[in-house]
Coordinates of C-alpha atoms in Angstrom, one line a residue:
G843 CA 280.9 242.8 172.3
V844 CA 280.7 240.7 169.0
R845 CA 277.2 240.3 167.5
I846 CA 276.2 236.7 166.6
E847 CA 273.3 235.5 164.8
V848 CA 271.4 232.7 166.3
L849 CA 268.8 230.2 164.9
L850 CA 266.5 229.2 168.0
N851 CA 264.2 226.3 168.5
A852 CA 262.2 226.8 171.7
T853 CA 260.5 223.7 173.2
T854 CA 258.3 223.6 176.3
R855 CA 259.7 221.9 179.3
R856 CA 257.2 219.8 181.7
D857 CA 257.5 217.9 184.7
G858 CA 256.3 214.3 185.4
Q859 CA 252.8 215.3 185.8
G860 CA 252.7 217.3 182.5
N861 CA 252.9 220.7 184.1
I862 CA 254.9 223.4 182.4
I863 CA 257.9 224.2 184.3
G864 CA 260.1 226.1 181.7
V865 CA 261.5 226.3 178.2
V866 CA 264.4 224.5 176.6
G867 CA 266.2 226.5 173.7
I868 CA 268.3 224.8 171.2
G869 CA 270.4 227.2 169.2
Q870 CA 272.5 227.3 166.0
D871 CA 275.2 229.9 165.2
I872 CA 274.2 231.2 161.7
T873 CA 276.4 234.3 161.7
A874 CA 278.6 233.1 158.9
R875 CA 275.7 231.8 156.9
L876 CA 274.0 235.2 157.1
A877 CA 277.3 237.0 156.1
Q878 CA 277.4 234.8 153.1
E879 CA 273.8 235.5 152.1
R880 CA 274.4 239.1 152.5
E881 CA 277.3 238.9 150.3
Y882 CA 275.5 236.9 147.7
S883 CA 272.7 239.5 147.7
K884 CA 275.2 242.4 147.3
L885 CA 276.9 240.7 144.4
I886 CA 273.6 240.1 142.7
D887 CA 272.3 243.5 143.5
S888 CA 275.5 245.2 142.0
A889 CA 276.0 242.9 139.1
N890 CA 276.1 244.6 135.6
A891 CA 273.6 242.2 134.2
P892 CA 269.8 242.2 134.9
I893 CA 269.1 239.3 137.6
F894 CA 265.8 238.3 138.9
G895 CA 264.4 235.6 141.1
V896 CA 261.2 233.9 141.7
D897 CA 259.8 231.5 144.2
T898 CA 258.1 228.2 143.6
F899 CA 255.0 230.1 142.9
G900 CA 256.5 232.3 140.2
R901 CA 256.4 235.5 142.5
V902 CA 259.4 237.8 142.3
N903 CA 261.8 237.7 145.2
V904 CA 265.0 238.9 143.6
W905 CA 265.3 242.0 141.3
N906 CA 268.6 243.8 141.2
Q907 CA 269.6 247.3 140.3
C908 CA 270.5 246.5 136.7
A909 CA 267.0 244.8 136.1
M910 CA 265.4 248.0 137.7
Q911 CA 267.4 250.4 135.4
L912 CA 266.8 248.3 132.3
V913 CA 263.0 247.5 132.8
G914 CA 262.2 250.7 134.8
Y915 CA 260.3 249.0 137.7
S916 CA 261.6 249.6 141.2
T917 CA 262.1 246.7 143.7
E918 CA 259.1 247.7 145.5
E919 CA 256.9 247.6 142.3
V920 CA 257.8 244.1 141.5
M921 CA 258.4 242.2 144.7
G922 CA 255.7 239.5 145.3
K923 CA 254.3 240.1 141.8
N924 CA 254.0 237.1 139.4
L925 CA 256.6 237.6 136.9
V926 CA 254.9 235.8 133.9
K927 CA 251.4 237.3 134.5
E928 CA 252.6 240.8 135.1
F929 CA 255.8 241.4 133.1
I930 CA 255.9 239.1 130.2
T931 CA 254.2 239.7 126.8
D932 CA 251.1 237.5 126.0
D933 CA 252.7 235.8 123.2
F934 CA 255.6 234.5 125.4
K935 CA 253.8 233.8 128.7
T936 CA 253.5 230.0 127.9
A937 CA 257.2 229.7 126.8
V938 CA 258.6 231.6 129.8
Q939 CA 256.3 229.7 132.2
A940 CA 257.7 226.5 130.7
V941 CA 261.3 227.6 131.3
L942 CA 260.6 228.5 134.9
D943 CA 258.8 225.2 135.4
M944 CA 261.7 223.2 134.0
A945 CA 264.2 225.1 136.3
L946 CA 261.7 224.3 139.3
H947 CA 262.2 220.7 138.4
G948 CA 266.0 220.8 138.0
E949 CA 266.2 221.4 134.3
E950 CA 268.1 224.5 133.6
T951 CA 267.8 226.6 130.4
A952 CA 270.5 228.5 128.8
N953 CA 270.2 231.3 126.0
F954 CA 266.4 231.4 126.0
E955 CA 265.4 234.6 124.0
F956 CA 262.1 236.3 124.8
P957 CA 260.6 239.9 124.9
L958 CA 260.3 241.9 127.9
M959 CA 258.0 245.1 128.1
T960 CA 259.6 248.0 130.1
K961 CA 257.6 250.2 132.3
A962 CA 257.5 252.8 129.5
G963 CA 256.1 250.4 127.1
V964 CA 259.3 249.6 125.1
R965 CA 259.9 246.1 124.0
L966 CA 263.3 244.6 124.8
D967 CA 264.8 241.5 123.4
V968 CA 266.4 239.5 126.4
L969 CA 268.5 236.4 126.5
L970 CA 267.9 234.5 129.6
N971 CA 269.8 231.8 131.6
A972 CA 267.4 230.3 134.1
T973 CA 269.2 228.4 137.0
T974 CA 267.5 226.2 139.9
R975 CA 267.8 227.9 143.3
R976 CA 268.1 225.5 146.2
D977 CA 268.3 225.7 150.0
E978 CA 271.1 224.3 152.2
Q979 CA 269.2 220.9 152.1
G980 CA 269.0 220.8 148.3
K981 CA 265.4 221.5 148.2
V982 CA 264.2 223.6 145.2
I983 CA 263.1 227.1 146.5
G984 CA 262.8 229.0 143.3
V985 CA 264.6 230.0 140.1
V986 CA 267.3 232.7 139.4
G987 CA 267.4 234.2 135.9
I988 CA 270.4 236.1 134.6
G989 CA 269.6 238.0 131.5
Q990 CA 271.3 239.9 128.8
D991 CA 269.8 242.8 126.9
I992 CA 270.3 241.9 123.1
T993 CA 267.9 244.4 121.6
G994 CA 270.8 246.0 119.8
R995 CA 272.1 242.9 118.5
I996 CA 268.8 241.7 117.2
A997 CA 268.3 245.1 115.4
Q998 CA 271.8 244.9 113.8
E999 CA 270.9 241.4 112.7
R1000 CA 267.5 242.5 111.2
E1001 CA 269.3 245.3 109.4
Y1002 CA 272.0 242.9 108.0
T1003 CA 269.3 240.7 106.8
R1004 CA 267.6 243.5 105.1
L1005 CA 270.8 244.8 103.4
I1006 CA 271.4 241.3 102.0
D1007 CA 267.9 240.6 100.9
T1008 CA 267.7 244.1 99.0
A1009 CA 271.2 244.0 97.5
N1010 CA 271.5 244.3 93.7
A1011 CA 273.6 241.2 93.6
P1012 CA 272.6 237.5 94.1
I1013 CA 273.5 236.4 97.4
F1014 CA 273.1 232.9 98.9
G1015 CA 274.6 231.1 101.9
V1016 CA 274.8 227.6 103.3
D1017 CA 275.4 226.1 106.8
T1018 CA 278.2 223.4 107.5
L1019 CA 275.9 220.8 106.1
G1020 CA 275.5 222.4 102.8
R1021 CA 271.9 223.6 103.6
V1022 CA 270.7 226.8 102.0
N1023 CA 270.0 229.5 104.7
V1024 CA 270.4 232.6 102.8
W1025 CA 268.7 233.3 99.3
N1026 CA 268.1 236.9 98.6
Q1027 CA 265.6 238.7 96.3
C1028 CA 268.1 239.1 93.5
A1029 CA 269.0 235.4 93.6
M1030 CA 265.5 234.6 93.2
R1031 CA 264.8 236.9 90.3
L1032 CA 268.0 235.6 88.6
V1033 CA 267.6 231.9 89.1
G1034 CA 263.8 231.7 89.4
Y1035 CA 263.5 229.9 92.7
T1036 CA 262.0 231.3 95.8
N1037 CA 263.6 230.8 99.1
E1038 CA 262.1 227.4 99.7
E1039 CA 262.5 226.2 96.1
G1040 CA 266.2 227.2 96.2
E1041 CA 266.7 225.1 99.3
L1042 CA 264.7 222.3 97.7
C1043 CA 266.8 222.5 94.6
R1044 CA 270.1 222.1 96.6
Y1045 CA 268.7 218.8 98.0
Y1046 CA 267.5 217.4 94.8
H1047 CA 270.8 218.3 93.1
V1048 CA 272.8 216.4 95.8
F1049 CA 270.8 213.3 95.8
A1050 CA 270.2 213.2 92.1
T1051 CA 274.1 213.1 91.6
T1052 CA 275.3 211.2 94.6
R1053 CA 272.2 209.0 95.9
P1054 CA 273.1 205.5 96.9
E1055 CA 272.2 202.5 94.7
V1056 CA 268.4 201.5 95.0
P1057 CA 268.2 197.9 96.1
N1058 CA 266.8 195.7 93.1
T1059 CA 265.7 193.0 95.6
H1060 CA 262.3 192.5 97.2
S1061 CA 259.9 195.4 97.2
I1062 CA 260.1 195.6 100.9
H1063 CA 263.8 196.3 100.8
R1064 CA 263.1 199.1 98.4
Q1065 CA 260.6 200.6 100.8
L1066 CA 263.0 200.3 103.5
W1067 CA 265.6 202.3 101.6
A1068 CA 263.0 204.8 101.0
I1069 CA 262.3 205.1 104.7
R1070 CA 266.0 205.5 105.3
L1071 CA 266.2 208.1 102.7
Y1072 CA 263.2 210.1 103.9
K1073 CA 264.6 210.1 107.6
S1074 CA 268.0 211.4 106.4
L1075 CA 266.2 214.2 104.5
L1076 CA 264.2 215.1 107.5
L1077 CA 267.3 215.7 109.4
M1078 CA 268.3 218.5 106.9
T1079 CA 265.2 220.1 106.1
S1080 CA 261.6 220.8 106.9
R1081 CA 258.8 218.1 106.8
Q1082 CA 257.1 219.9 104.1
L1083 CA 260.2 220.3 101.8
C1084 CA 261.1 216.7 102.7
R1085 CA 257.7 215.3 101.7
Q1086 CA 257.9 217.4 98.3
F1087 CA 261.3 216.2 97.4
S1088 CA 260.8 212.7 98.3
M1089 CA 257.5 212.2 96.5
E1090 CA 259.5 213.6 93.4
L1091 CA 262.5 211.3 93.9
F1092 CA 260.3 208.2 94.6
K1093 CA 258.3 208.7 91.5
E1094 CA 261.6 209.0 89.4
L1095 CA 263.0 205.9 91.0
K1096 CA 259.5 204.2 90.6
L1097 CA 259.2 203.5 94.3
K1098 CA 255.8 203.7 95.9
T1099 CA 255.0 206.8 97.8
L1100 CA 255.1 206.3 101.6
S1101 CA 251.6 206.9 103.0
S1102 CA 253.3 208.1 106.2
L1103 CA 254.9 210.9 104.6

């Protein structure tokens, strides 16, 4: 009395003259596989994180309870709909589609931030991990996305930034490489440098006091030194700041300005 699930291939059976004389069925017991799939679906549906899935055409085929509660759309409302076209804000459609396309080609993405609009029109900030979904033969059949609602965290970060920027004391911050990444309004008024100028001042001070000796040999060696310096600067700051600083330094050291800057 035990129920088993069978996958059947039915083939026509013919005699020597080609006349149909019956059917041959080749079966495969898939009871265990279906049980695993049901358990997998149950775990996804009851997870405490929003999980969705799309097929190779970008159509929603997985939408768990947490996603439904967070966004407000029921499973029936989203199944078969194109995720990007129907549920992603216009300014992020291209970026989200790129993440899905990468996952469909086996390149998974972690910690991708994007906004998602709820059914009620509320904008949520979501952190997404996109994972390639494959069948038993390893063929890509879609993408599974596991999300995290970071709307509250983003709001706290914005409030933190606002409090720092409006504080009545000069506040600055640097990263592990000594690059300025915080420069509030009071610091700007006190020192006179804007955010970008404060960052540029930091680089200029470092290189003005510790820069390597400039080659006194053939001009080509001096230009090569300048190129290496420029590339080093480019690793630490924006192209605009790098160009501005390099031109100032090259002028001071009587080097030609690189036309490629």
